[in-house]
């Protein structure tokens, strides 16, 4: 099967390309490298002995995408491309709406024109918004977000539902990711944000590596057992494998499904820092600071649908996630 992977040079996309190539799929990556390094395809080749076909291209550019569809004739699409920093989306909302929505629309128009009927989309736990209690279940309402980034995910899920409602042959899987961390065991692929990281694990590893002075834990006065926020951290390789399961499902069924990809277990910020220290043997210099605006106290997934529908569960432990994140920063 020929799979067009938008955003395939990014953190989750690159790990998914490895799984695709290792399982006999052909991967065609379209990425404008706005948040990825140019050598990612070389790294994928080092791991798999094969490389994806690569187009350095903005997915918003519909004419360029038409040419790629005409040449490559993909059987399915995995749509990772998008801007993803929550804080930044509040300062430059129009850029987020333009990039995330336009890229999706140009992609769907090409799918329609070239008869490509299967799409797996990178949605997020953020679509559950501030009012649903954890564990999040797919049947909960998903019509409120707390920031422009989150709204793009809510809107794109709706666009995909409308797209599928108008074509009974379409198959759409909206994968709602929780908090992916970890890295490929080779140390060749991982989460490597430019500048100061927003997310917890990249921040922890840079403090441990001496590249940043200290971690600030955003709040220890939440209504949680140790006062810090709880999230459902999952290994990026487990997450990547979930995309292959979603593709298999989409090949056999039409219609739209939303599926949570998480472990079903929550870890607090303190617990994650301690697990990292244990796995790496390195102390993480930290202080407790105030709450970060917009953070919700406790988020974790109900994963029963992923298991029942896709036959997928996250297998890797928090220790493996921490060890692989640390291995990546030391190999870079
Ligand atoms: P990432 O930034 O590493 O990867 C996204 C890739 O898309 C990058 O390589 C970037 O260069 C590319 N891109 C962005 N806009 C593009 C465009 N218009 N045309 C072509 N390429 C473009 O992010 P990631 O962590 O791998 O996330 C992948 C997807 O998963 C995103 O849609 C993100 O919103 C979603 N997601 C991520 C998380 C997370 O915690 N990492 C959680 C939930 C959902
Ligand atoms: N945190 C700190 N210090 C830091 C960074 C984070 O204490 O320097 C805390 C946060 O307050 C939060 C937890 O670590 O409690 C996790 O924060 P992240 O920024 O790593 O992740 P979020 O849960 O805020 O958001 C992530 C992605 C979103 C996605 C969401 C889905 O960044 O894109 O998961 O649940 F939508």
mmCIF file of C-alpha atoms and ligand atoms in Angstrom:
data_model
loop_
_atom_site.group_PDB
_atom_site.id
_atom_site.type_symbol
_atom_site.label_atom_id
_atom_site.label_comp_id
_atom_site.label_asym_id
_atom_site.label_seq_id
_atom_site.Cartn_x
_atom_site.Cartn_y
_atom_site.Cartn_z
ATOM 1 C CA UNK A 1 0.000 0.000 0.000
ATOM 2 C CA UNK A 2 1.271 3.499 -0.899
ATOM 3 C CA UNK A 3 0.803 5.894 2.009
ATOM 4 C CA UNK A 4 1.188 9.648 1.680
ATOM 5 C CA UNK A 5 2.476 10.988 4.999
ATOM 6 C CA UNK A 6 2.118 14.736 5.504
ATOM 7 C CA UNK A 7 4.442 16.040 8.221
ATOM 8 C CA UNK A 8 6.415 12.800 7.957
ATOM 9 C CA UNK A 9 9.704 14.476 8.897
ATOM 10 C CA UNK A 10 8.363 15.502 12.315
ATOM 11 C CA UNK A 11 8.511 13.755 15.682
ATOM 12 C CA UNK A 12 5.570 11.362 15.358
ATOM 13 C CA UNK A 13 5.609 11.232 11.533
ATOM 14 C CA UNK A 14 9.228 10.071 11.330
ATOM 15 C CA UNK A 15 8.611 7.219 13.780
ATOM 16 C CA UNK A 16 5.514 6.252 11.813
ATOM 17 C CA UNK A 17 7.534 6.170 8.557
ATOM 18 C CA UNK A 18 9.900 3.669 10.203
ATOM 19 C CA UNK A 19 6.976 1.428 11.133
ATOM 20 C CA UNK A 20 5.430 1.765 7.658
ATOM 21 C CA UNK A 21 8.664 0.877 5.848
ATOM 22 C CA UNK A 22 9.420 -1.984 8.243
ATOM 23 C CA UNK A 23 5.968 -3.436 7.557
ATOM 24 C CA UNK A 24 6.140 -3.356 3.756
ATOM 25 C CA UNK A 25 4.262 -0.122 3.105
ATOM 26 C CA UNK A 26 5.603 2.511 0.727
ATOM 27 C CA UNK A 27 5.859 5.946 2.357
ATOM 28 C CA UNK A 28 5.668 9.236 0.470
ATOM 29 C CA UNK A 29 6.474 12.155 2.769
ATOM 30 C CA UNK A 30 5.356 15.734 2.155
ATOM 31 C CA UNK A 31 6.876 18.131 4.698
ATOM 32 C CA UNK A 32 7.999 21.754 4.335
ATOM 33 C CA UNK A 33 10.514 21.281 7.187
ATOM 34 C CA UNK A 34 9.089 24.244 9.118
ATOM 35 C CA UNK A 35 9.566 22.169 12.283
ATOM 36 C CA UNK A 36 11.908 19.358 11.231
ATOM 37 C CA UNK A 37 15.517 18.843 10.263
ATOM 38 C CA UNK A 38 16.555 18.068 6.670
ATOM 39 C CA UNK A 39 18.503 14.905 7.624
ATOM 40 C CA UNK A 40 15.477 13.022 9.024
ATOM 41 C CA UNK A 41 15.025 10.958 5.832
ATOM 42 C CA UNK A 42 18.703 9.869 6.061
ATOM 43 C CA UNK A 43 18.108 8.792 9.649
ATOM 44 C CA UNK A 44 15.018 6.799 8.679
ATOM 45 C CA UNK A 45 17.084 5.080 5.974
ATOM 46 C CA UNK A 46 19.798 4.234 8.513
ATOM 47 C CA UNK A 47 17.188 2.493 10.665
ATOM 48 C CA UNK A 48 15.193 0.710 7.937
ATOM 49 C CA UNK A 49 17.612 0.329 5.044
ATOM 50 C CA UNK A 50 14.952 2.061 2.906
ATOM 51 C CA UNK A 51 13.906 5.671 2.645
ATOM 52 C CA UNK A 52 10.558 7.354 2.004
ATOM 53 C CA UNK A 53 10.052 9.306 -1.201
ATOM 54 C CA UNK A 54 10.407 12.881 0.017
ATOM 55 C CA UNK A 55 8.850 16.146 -1.172
ATOM 56 C CA UNK A 56 9.885 19.352 0.591
ATOM 57 C CA UNK A 57 6.556 21.052 0.037
ATOM 58 C CA UNK A 58 3.886 23.048 1.829
ATOM 59 C CA UNK A 59 0.706 20.938 2.027
ATOM 60 C CA UNK A 60 -1.320 24.176 1.778
ATOM 61 C CA UNK A 61 -0.111 24.508 -1.841
ATOM 62 C CA UNK A 62 -2.904 22.701 -3.620
ATOM 63 C CA UNK A 63 -1.385 22.782 -7.114
ATOM 64 C CA UNK A 64 1.841 21.251 -5.818
ATOM 65 C CA UNK A 65 -0.176 18.624 -3.943
ATOM 66 C CA UNK A 66 -2.147 17.819 -7.128
ATOM 67 C CA UNK A 67 1.113 17.107 -8.917
ATOM 68 C CA UNK A 68 2.258 14.845 -6.076
ATOM 69 C CA UNK A 69 -1.065 12.963 -6.060
ATOM 70 C CA UNK A 70 -0.980 12.593 -9.867
ATOM 71 C CA UNK A 71 2.546 11.179 -9.763
ATOM 72 C CA UNK A 72 2.404 9.071 -6.599
ATOM 73 C CA UNK A 73 -1.216 7.827 -6.643
ATOM 74 C CA UNK A 74 -1.399 7.166 -2.891
ATOM 75 C CA UNK A 75 -3.872 4.561 -1.592
ATOM 76 C CA UNK A 76 -4.125 6.231 1.819
ATOM 77 C CA UNK A 77 -3.052 9.355 3.695
ATOM 78 C CA UNK A 78 -1.760 9.943 7.211
ATOM 79 C CA UNK A 79 -2.067 13.634 7.995
ATOM 80 C CA UNK A 80 0.432 14.820 10.628
ATOM 81 C CA UNK A 81 1.335 18.212 9.126
ATOM 82 C CA UNK A 82 0.350 21.067 11.377
ATOM 83 C CA UNK A 83 1.615 23.634 13.823
ATOM 84 C CA UNK A 84 1.296 22.365 17.378
ATOM 85 C CA UNK A 85 2.487 24.785 20.074
ATOM 86 C CA UNK A 86 -0.439 25.700 22.312
ATOM 87 C CA UNK A 87 1.084 28.948 23.685
ATOM 88 C CA UNK A 88 2.241 30.141 20.276
ATOM 89 C CA UNK A 89 -1.225 29.489 18.840
ATOM 90 C CA UNK A 90 -2.622 32.105 21.248
ATOM 91 C CA UNK A 91 -0.123 34.759 20.044
ATOM 92 C CA UNK A 92 -0.396 34.022 16.297
ATOM 93 C CA UNK A 93 -3.838 32.409 15.931
ATOM 94 C CA UNK A 94 -4.346 33.277 12.252
ATOM 95 C CA UNK A 95 -1.140 31.501 11.292
ATOM 96 C CA UNK A 96 -2.416 28.395 13.087
ATOM 97 C CA UNK A 97 -5.829 28.524 11.457
ATOM 98 C CA UNK A 98 -4.340 29.230 8.014
ATOM 99 C CA UNK A 99 -1.735 26.485 8.187
ATOM 100 C CA UNK A 100 -3.711 23.719 9.868
ATOM 101 C CA UNK A 101 -7.007 24.278 8.068
ATOM 102 C CA UNK A 102 -5.641 25.143 4.594
ATOM 103 C CA UNK A 103 -3.295 22.153 4.594
ATOM 104 C CA UNK A 104 -6.213 19.882 5.479
ATOM 105 C CA UNK A 105 -8.521 21.354 2.851
ATOM 106 C CA UNK A 106 -5.968 21.143 0.046
ATOM 107 C CA UNK A 107 -5.210 17.558 1.048
ATOM 108 C CA UNK A 108 -8.888 16.532 1.116
ATOM 109 C CA UNK A 109 -9.544 18.217 -2.245
ATOM 110 C CA UNK A 110 -6.699 16.194 -3.754
ATOM 111 C CA UNK A 111 -7.995 12.997 -2.147
ATOM 112 C CA UNK A 112 -11.393 13.687 -3.686
ATOM 113 C CA UNK A 113 -9.990 14.505 -7.130
ATOM 114 C CA UNK A 114 -7.714 11.460 -7.240
ATOM 115 C CA UNK A 115 -10.078 8.973 -5.599
ATOM 116 C CA UNK A 116 -8.010 8.361 -2.453
ATOM 117 C CA UNK A 117 -10.509 7.108 0.141
ATOM 118 C CA UNK A 118 -8.612 6.496 3.391
ATOM 119 C CA UNK A 119 -7.260 9.050 5.857
ATOM 120 C CA UNK A 120 -5.822 8.802 9.349
ATOM 121 C CA UNK A 121 -5.683 12.180 11.083
ATOM 122 C CA UNK A 122 -3.536 13.371 14.019
ATOM 123 C CA UNK A 123 -6.095 14.696 16.424
ATOM 124 C CA UNK A 124 -5.457 15.299 20.092
ATOM 125 C CA UNK A 125 -6.817 14.805 23.581
ATOM 126 C CA UNK A 126 -7.162 18.576 23.547
ATOM 127 C CA UNK A 127 -10.504 18.166 21.676
ATOM 128 C CA UNK A 128 -12.116 16.953 24.925
ATOM 129 C CA UNK A 129 -11.833 20.555 26.179
ATOM 130 C CA UNK A 130 -12.096 21.712 29.782
ATOM 131 C CA UNK A 131 -15.442 20.202 30.829
ATOM 132 C CA UNK A 132 -15.140 16.446 30.333
ATOM 133 C CA UNK A 133 -13.781 14.432 33.269
ATOM 134 C CA UNK A 134 -10.920 11.924 32.842
ATOM 135 C CA UNK A 135 -10.722 9.241 31.721
ATOM 136 C CA UNK A 136 -11.741 10.666 28.357
ATOM 137 C CA UNK A 137 -14.063 8.452 26.315
ATOM 138 C CA UNK A 138 -14.591 8.888 22.564
ATOM 139 C CA UNK A 139 -18.356 9.298 22.997
ATOM 140 C CA UNK A 140 -17.899 12.501 25.070
ATOM 141 C CA UNK A 141 -18.781 15.847 23.418
ATOM 142 C CA UNK A 142 -15.826 17.445 21.624
ATOM 143 C CA UNK A 143 -17.050 20.915 20.759
ATOM 144 C CA UNK A 144 -14.985 23.156 23.054
ATOM 145 C CA UNK A 145 -11.301 23.973 22.946
ATOM 146 C CA UNK A 146 -9.251 26.300 25.127
ATOM 147 C CA UNK A 147 -6.821 27.681 22.524
ATOM 148 C CA UNK A 148 -6.584 28.199 18.728
ATOM 149 C CA UNK A 149 -4.438 25.067 18.285
ATOM 150 C CA UNK A 150 -7.119 22.993 19.987
ATOM 151 C CA UNK A 151 -9.846 24.625 17.888
ATOM 152 C CA UNK A 152 -8.030 23.606 14.694
ATOM 153 C CA UNK A 153 -8.285 19.980 15.847
ATOM 154 C CA UNK A 154 -12.002 20.365 16.728
ATOM 155 C CA UNK A 155 -12.699 21.996 13.335
ATOM 156 C CA UNK A 156 -10.677 19.458 11.335
ATOM 157 C CA UNK A 157 -12.451 16.525 13.011
ATOM 158 C CA UNK A 158 -15.755 18.166 11.995
ATOM 159 C CA UNK A 159 -14.545 18.782 8.413
ATOM 160 C CA UNK A 160 -13.588 15.103 8.200
ATOM 161 C CA UNK A 161 -16.983 13.988 9.512
ATOM 162 C CA UNK A 162 -18.706 16.169 6.879
ATOM 163 C CA UNK A 163 -16.343 14.912 4.154
ATOM 164 C CA UNK A 164 -17.139 11.292 5.042
ATOM 165 C CA UNK A 165 -20.885 11.944 5.339
ATOM 166 C CA UNK A 166 -20.885 13.036 1.682
ATOM 167 C CA UNK A 167 -19.026 9.961 0.388
ATOM 168 C CA UNK A 168 -19.996 6.501 1.617
ATOM 169 C CA UNK A 169 -16.713 4.987 0.361
ATOM 170 C CA UNK A 170 -14.548 7.173 2.585
ATOM 171 C CA UNK A 171 -12.800 5.896 5.662
ATOM 172 C CA UNK A 172 -11.605 8.363 8.309
ATOM 173 C CA UNK A 173 -9.849 7.584 11.585
ATOM 174 C CA UNK A 174 -9.320 10.537 13.923
ATOM 175 C CA UNK A 175 -6.610 9.430 16.321
ATOM 176 C CA UNK A 176 -6.706 11.415 19.554
ATOM 177 C CA UNK A 177 -3.189 11.316 20.947
ATOM 178 C CA UNK A 178 -2.429 11.868 24.599
ATOM 179 C CA UNK A 179 1.184 12.817 25.523
ATOM 180 C CA UNK A 180 3.781 11.135 23.289
ATOM 181 C CA UNK A 181 7.338 11.051 24.665
ATOM 182 C CA UNK A 182 10.334 8.724 24.199
ATOM 183 C CA UNK A 183 12.341 8.233 21.024
ATOM 184 C CA UNK A 184 13.467 5.523 18.634
ATOM 185 C CA UNK A 185 15.719 3.026 20.425
ATOM 186 C CA UNK A 186 18.524 3.727 17.905
ATOM 187 C CA UNK A 187 18.795 7.276 19.236
ATOM 188 C CA UNK A 188 18.433 8.545 15.640
ATOM 189 C CA UNK A 189 14.890 9.938 15.875
ATOM 190 C CA UNK A 190 13.232 11.877 18.673
ATOM 191 C CA UNK A 191 11.641 15.139 19.755
ATOM 192 C CA UNK A 192 14.126 17.918 19.056
ATOM 193 C CA UNK A 193 12.350 21.297 19.255
ATOM 194 C CA UNK A 194 14.170 24.493 18.271
ATOM 195 C CA UNK A 195 14.721 26.970 21.115
ATOM 196 C CA UNK A 196 13.347 26.489 24.608
ATOM 197 C CA UNK A 197 10.972 23.500 24.716
ATOM 198 C CA UNK A 198 7.335 23.971 25.709
ATOM 199 C CA UNK A 199 6.728 20.328 26.528
ATOM 200 C CA UNK A 200 7.797 18.576 29.683
ATOM 201 C CA UNK A 201 10.029 15.719 28.447
ATOM 202 C CA UNK A 202 12.190 17.757 26.033
ATOM 203 C CA UNK A 203 12.653 20.249 28.881
ATOM 204 C CA UNK A 204 13.637 17.529 31.363
ATOM 205 C CA UNK A 205 16.267 16.022 29.036
ATOM 206 C CA UNK A 206 17.831 19.410 28.328
ATOM 207 C CA UNK A 207 18.136 20.166 32.034
ATOM 208 C CA UNK A 208 19.641 16.709 32.603
ATOM 209 C CA UNK A 209 22.104 17.315 29.727
ATOM 210 C CA UNK A 210 23.149 20.641 31.268
ATOM 211 C CA UNK A 211 21.720 22.657 28.343
ATOM 212 C CA UNK A 212 19.119 24.360 30.548
ATOM 213 C CA UNK A 213 19.614 25.328 34.168
ATOM 214 C CA UNK A 214 16.459 24.060 35.844
ATOM 215 C CA UNK A 215 12.991 22.714 35.270
ATOM 216 C CA UNK A 216 10.064 24.705 36.618
ATOM 217 C CA UNK A 217 7.213 22.468 37.722
ATOM 218 C CA UNK A 218 4.086 24.404 36.849
ATOM 219 C CA UNK A 219 2.111 24.182 40.076
ATOM 220 C CA UNK A 220 1.963 21.801 43.048
ATOM 221 C CA UNK A 221 -1.403 22.985 44.345
ATOM 222 C CA UNK A 222 -3.746 21.083 42.014
ATOM 223 C CA UNK A 223 -6.351 18.733 43.401
ATOM 224 C CA UNK A 224 -4.231 15.651 42.580
ATOM 225 C CA UNK A 225 -2.424 13.230 44.929
ATOM 226 C CA UNK A 226 0.920 15.126 44.850
ATOM 227 C CA UNK A 227 -0.458 18.510 43.723
ATOM 228 C CA UNK A 228 1.117 18.457 40.209
ATOM 229 C CA UNK A 229 -0.783 17.844 36.947
ATOM 230 C CA UNK A 230 -1.464 14.356 35.665
ATOM 231 C CA UNK A 231 -1.035 13.337 32.012
ATOM 232 C CA UNK A 232 -1.169 10.089 30.040
ATOM 233 C CA UNK A 233 2.378 9.743 28.630
ATOM 234 C CA UNK A 234 2.869 7.135 25.906
ATOM 235 C CA UNK A 235 5.907 5.980 23.931
ATOM 236 C CA UNK A 236 6.105 7.499 20.445
ATOM 237 C CA UNK A 237 6.906 4.071 18.934
ATOM 238 C CA UNK A 238 3.703 2.630 20.427
ATOM 239 C CA UNK A 239 1.878 5.655 19.015
ATOM 240 C CA UNK A 240 3.454 5.113 15.579
ATOM 241 C CA UNK A 241 2.286 1.476 15.620
ATOM 242 C CA UNK A 242 -1.243 2.696 16.335
ATOM 243 C CA UNK A 243 -1.230 4.369 12.903
ATOM 244 C CA UNK A 244 -0.617 1.045 11.165
ATOM 245 C CA UNK A 245 -3.512 -0.467 13.087
ATOM 246 C CA UNK A 246 -5.678 2.492 12.046
ATOM 247 C CA UNK A 247 -4.669 2.027 8.389
ATOM 248 C CA UNK A 248 -5.542 -1.682 8.568
ATOM 249 C CA UNK A 249 -8.919 -0.770 10.047
ATOM 250 C CA UNK A 250 -9.530 1.916 7.408
ATOM 251 C CA UNK A 251 -8.752 -0.591 4.648
ATOM 252 C CA UNK A 252 -11.623 -2.808 5.786
ATOM 253 C CA UNK A 253 -14.270 -0.296 6.940
ATOM 254 C CA UNK A 254 -15.889 2.873 5.659
ATOM 255 C CA UNK A 255 -17.179 5.760 7.782
ATOM 256 C CA UNK A 256 -15.619 7.807 10.605
ATOM 257 C CA UNK A 257 -14.135 6.674 13.900
ATOM 258 C CA UNK A 258 -12.406 8.641 16.663
ATOM 259 C CA UNK A 259 -9.965 6.604 18.745
ATOM 260 C CA UNK A 260 -7.911 7.562 21.822
ATOM 261 C CA UNK A 261 -4.262 6.553 21.777
ATOM 262 C CA UNK A 262 -2.876 6.617 25.305
ATOM 263 C CA UNK A 263 -1.872 4.117 27.976
ATOM 264 C CA UNK A 264 -4.953 4.618 30.126
ATOM 265 C CA UNK A 265 -2.697 5.526 33.077
ATOM 266 C CA UNK A 266 -1.863 8.965 34.429
ATOM 267 C CA UNK A 267 1.521 10.140 35.752
ATOM 268 C CA UNK A 268 2.089 13.343 37.688
ATOM 269 C CA UNK A 269 4.862 15.798 36.776
ATOM 270 C CA UNK A 270 6.766 14.790 39.930
ATOM 271 C CA UNK A 271 6.389 11.090 39.051
ATOM 272 C CA UNK A 272 7.690 11.617 35.520
ATOM 273 C CA UNK A 273 10.721 13.573 36.753
ATOM 274 C CA UNK A 274 11.486 10.828 39.293
ATOM 275 C CA UNK A 275 11.079 8.082 36.669
ATOM 276 C CA UNK A 276 13.478 9.980 34.413
ATOM 277 C CA UNK A 277 16.056 10.312 37.191
ATOM 278 C CA UNK A 278 15.821 6.587 37.890
ATOM 279 C CA UNK A 279 16.151 5.616 34.216
ATOM 280 C CA UNK A 280 19.012 8.005 33.431
ATOM 281 C CA UNK A 281 20.843 8.080 36.756
ATOM 282 C CA UNK A 282 20.977 11.881 36.374
ATOM 283 C CA UNK A 283 19.498 14.399 38.809
ATOM 284 C CA UNK A 284 17.101 16.959 37.324
ATOM 285 C CA UNK A 285 17.516 20.376 38.904
ATOM 286 C CA UNK A 286 14.009 21.725 39.518
ATOM 287 C CA UNK A 287 11.878 24.255 41.326
ATOM 288 C CA UNK A 288 8.144 24.517 41.823
ATOM 289 C CA UNK A 289 6.619 27.581 40.139
ATOM 290 C CA UNK A 290 3.111 28.890 39.555
ATOM 291 C CA UNK A 291 0.477 27.218 37.413
ATOM 292 C CA UNK A 292 0.749 27.572 33.622
ATOM 293 C CA UNK A 293 -2.316 29.269 32.145
ATOM 294 C CA UNK A 294 -4.682 26.839 30.449
ATOM 295 C CA UNK A 295 -3.342 23.631 32.050
ATOM 296 C CA UNK A 296 -5.983 21.147 33.173
ATOM 297 C CA UNK A 297 -5.307 19.173 36.370
ATOM 298 C CA UNK A 298 -5.723 15.589 35.178
ATOM 299 C CA UNK A 299 -5.937 14.059 31.696
ATOM 300 C CA UNK A 300 -5.851 10.401 30.814
ATOM 301 C CA UNK A 301 -7.473 8.137 28.255
ATOM 302 C CA UNK A 302 -10.023 5.412 28.301
ATOM 303 C CA UNK A 303 -8.277 3.069 25.867
ATOM 304 C CA UNK A 304 -10.920 0.344 25.549
ATOM 305 C CA UNK A 305 -11.996 1.457 22.053
ATOM 306 C CA UNK A 306 -8.415 1.362 20.695
ATOM 307 C CA UNK A 307 -8.095 -2.185 21.952
ATOM 308 C CA UNK A 308 -11.527 -3.379 20.763
ATOM 309 C CA UNK A 309 -11.600 -1.636 17.368
ATOM 310 C CA UNK A 310 -7.941 -1.572 16.355
ATOM 311 C CA UNK A 311 -6.439 -4.329 18.512
ATOM 312 C CA UNK A 312 -3.909 -1.752 19.795
ATOM 313 C CA UNK A 313 -2.488 -1.191 23.256
ATOM 314 C CA UNK A 314 0.513 0.850 24.386
ATOM 315 C CA UNK A 315 3.087 -1.639 25.667
ATOM 316 C CA UNK A 316 6.154 0.362 26.647
ATOM 317 C CA UNK A 317 6.734 1.451 30.238
ATOM 318 C CA UNK A 318 7.442 4.927 31.566
ATOM 319 C CA UNK A 319 11.010 3.748 32.313
ATOM 320 C CA UNK A 320 11.501 2.839 28.634
ATOM 321 C CA UNK A 321 10.058 6.198 27.554
ATOM 322 C CA UNK A 322 12.501 8.034 29.832
ATOM 323 C CA UNK A 323 15.508 5.886 28.894
ATOM 324 C CA UNK A 324 14.854 6.347 25.156
ATOM 325 C CA UNK A 325 14.379 10.125 25.504
ATOM 326 C CA UNK A 326 17.720 10.300 27.332
ATOM 327 C CA UNK A 327 19.437 8.037 24.783
ATOM 328 C CA UNK A 328 18.245 10.342 21.980
ATOM 329 C CA UNK A 329 19.643 13.510 23.528
ATOM 330 C CA UNK A 330 23.000 11.770 24.003
ATOM 331 C CA UNK A 331 23.154 10.537 20.376
ATOM 332 C CA UNK A 332 22.096 13.731 18.626
HETATM 333 P P1 LIG B 1 6.073 18.033 14.578
HETATM 334 O O1 LIG B 1 6.050 19.521 14.553
HETATM 335 O O2 LIG B 1 7.322 17.351 14.987
HETATM 336 O O3 LIG B 1 5.638 17.461 13.140
HETATM 337 C C1 LIG B 1 4.772 18.153 12.288
HETATM 338 C C2 LIG B 1 5.456 18.229 10.933
HETATM 339 O O4 LIG B 1 4.600 18.912 10.016
HETATM 340 C C3 LIG B 1 6.778 18.998 10.971
HETATM 341 O O5 LIG B 1 7.800 18.210 10.400
HETATM 342 C C4 LIG B 1 6.513 20.245 10.128
HETATM 343 O O6 LIG B 1 7.671 20.655 9.417
HETATM 344 C C5 LIG B 1 5.388 19.785 9.229
HETATM 345 N N1 LIG B 1 4.469 20.815 8.743
HETATM 346 C C6 LIG B 1 3.745 21.722 9.463
HETATM 347 N N2 LIG B 1 2.984 22.449 8.640
HETATM 348 C C7 LIG B 1 3.207 22.005 7.377
HETATM 349 C C8 LIG B 1 2.705 22.350 6.099
HETATM 350 N N3 LIG B 1 1.818 23.335 5.938
HETATM 351 N N4 LIG B 1 3.157 21.674 5.021
HETATM 352 C C9 LIG B 1 4.067 20.686 5.158
HETATM 353 N N5 LIG B 1 4.589 20.302 6.340
HETATM 354 C C10 LIG B 1 4.151 20.960 7.439
HETATM 355 O O7 LIG B 1 4.855 17.566 15.497
HETATM 356 P P2 LIG B 1 4.483 16.119 16.052
HETATM 357 O O8 LIG B 1 4.665 16.151 17.514
HETATM 358 O O9 LIG B 1 5.138 15.077 15.244
HETATM 359 O O10 LIG B 1 2.918 16.146 15.780
HETATM 360 C C11 LIG B 1 2.353 15.611 14.592
HETATM 361 C C12 LIG B 1 0.863 15.876 14.604
HETATM 362 O O11 LIG B 1 0.315 15.313 15.801
HETATM 363 C C13 LIG B 1 0.491 17.367 14.625
HETATM 364 O O12 LIG B 1 -0.651 17.547 13.824
HETATM 365 C C14 LIG B 1 0.165 17.620 16.082
HETATM 366 O O13 LIG B 1 -0.742 18.679 16.237
HETATM 367 C C15 LIG B 1 -0.449 16.289 16.504
HETATM 368 N N6 LIG B 1 -0.354 16.047 17.954
HETATM 369 C C16 LIG B 1 0.866 16.073 18.567
HETATM 370 C C17 LIG B 1 0.935 15.870 19.947
HETATM 371 C C18 LIG B 1 2.263 15.932 20.672
HETATM 372 O O14 LIG B 1 2.265 16.033 21.907
HETATM 373 N N7 LIG B 1 3.406 15.850 19.994
HETATM 374 C C19 LIG B 1 -0.223 15.622 20.692
HETATM 375 C C20 LIG B 1 -1.458 15.574 20.022
HETATM 376 C C21 LIG B 1 -1.506 15.787 18.647
HETATM 377 N N1 LIG B 2 5.103 21.118 32.612
HETATM 378 C C1 LIG B 2 5.901 21.600 33.626
HETATM 379 N N2 LIG B 2 7.033 22.273 33.279
HETATM 380 C C2 LIG B 2 7.413 22.476 31.991
HETATM 381 C C3 LIG B 2 6.594 21.950 30.955
HETATM 382 C C4 LIG B 2 5.433 21.279 31.301
HETATM 383 O O1 LIG B 2 5.598 21.449 34.800
HETATM 384 O O2 LIG B 2 8.452 23.112 31.739
HETATM 385 C C5 LIG B 2 3.888 20.365 32.966
HETATM 386 C C6 LIG B 2 2.618 21.010 32.428
HETATM 387 O O3 LIG B 2 2.151 21.976 33.337
HETATM 388 C C7 LIG B 2 1.692 19.801 32.285
HETATM 389 C C8 LIG B 2 2.638 18.640 31.983
HETATM 390 O O4 LIG B 2 3.935 19.094 32.360
HETATM 391 O O5 LIG B 2 1.096 19.556 33.505
HETATM 392 C C9 LIG B 2 2.650 18.267 30.521
HETATM 393 O O6 LIG B 2 2.863 19.450 29.755
HETATM 394 P P1 LIG B 2 3.204 19.401 28.202
HETATM 395 O O7 LIG B 2 3.392 20.818 27.753
HETATM 396 O O8 LIG B 2 4.310 18.448 27.942
HETATM 397 O O9 LIG B 2 1.906 18.751 27.555
HETATM 398 P P2 LIG B 2 0.369 19.188 27.598
HETATM 399 O O10 LIG B 2 -0.385 18.114 28.296
HETATM 400 O O11 LIG B 2 0.207 20.565 28.096
HETATM 401 O O12 LIG B 2 0.005 19.218 26.044
HETATM 402 C C10 LIG B 2 0.368 18.160 25.151
HETATM 403 C C11 LIG B 2 0.646 18.721 23.765
HETATM 404 C C12 LIG B 2 -0.612 19.264 23.141
HETATM 405 C C13 LIG B 2 -1.687 18.204 23.151
HETATM 406 C C14 LIG B 2 -1.899 17.657 24.536
HETATM 407 C C15 LIG B 2 -2.840 16.477 24.461
HETATM 408 O O13 LIG B 2 1.617 19.774 23.854
HETATM 409 O O14 LIG B 2 -0.343 19.588 21.793
HETATM 410 O O15 LIG B 2 -0.652 17.204 25.090
HETATM 411 O O16 LIG B 2 -3.163 16.048 25.740
HETATM 412 F F1 LIG B 2 -2.845 18.734 22.706
#
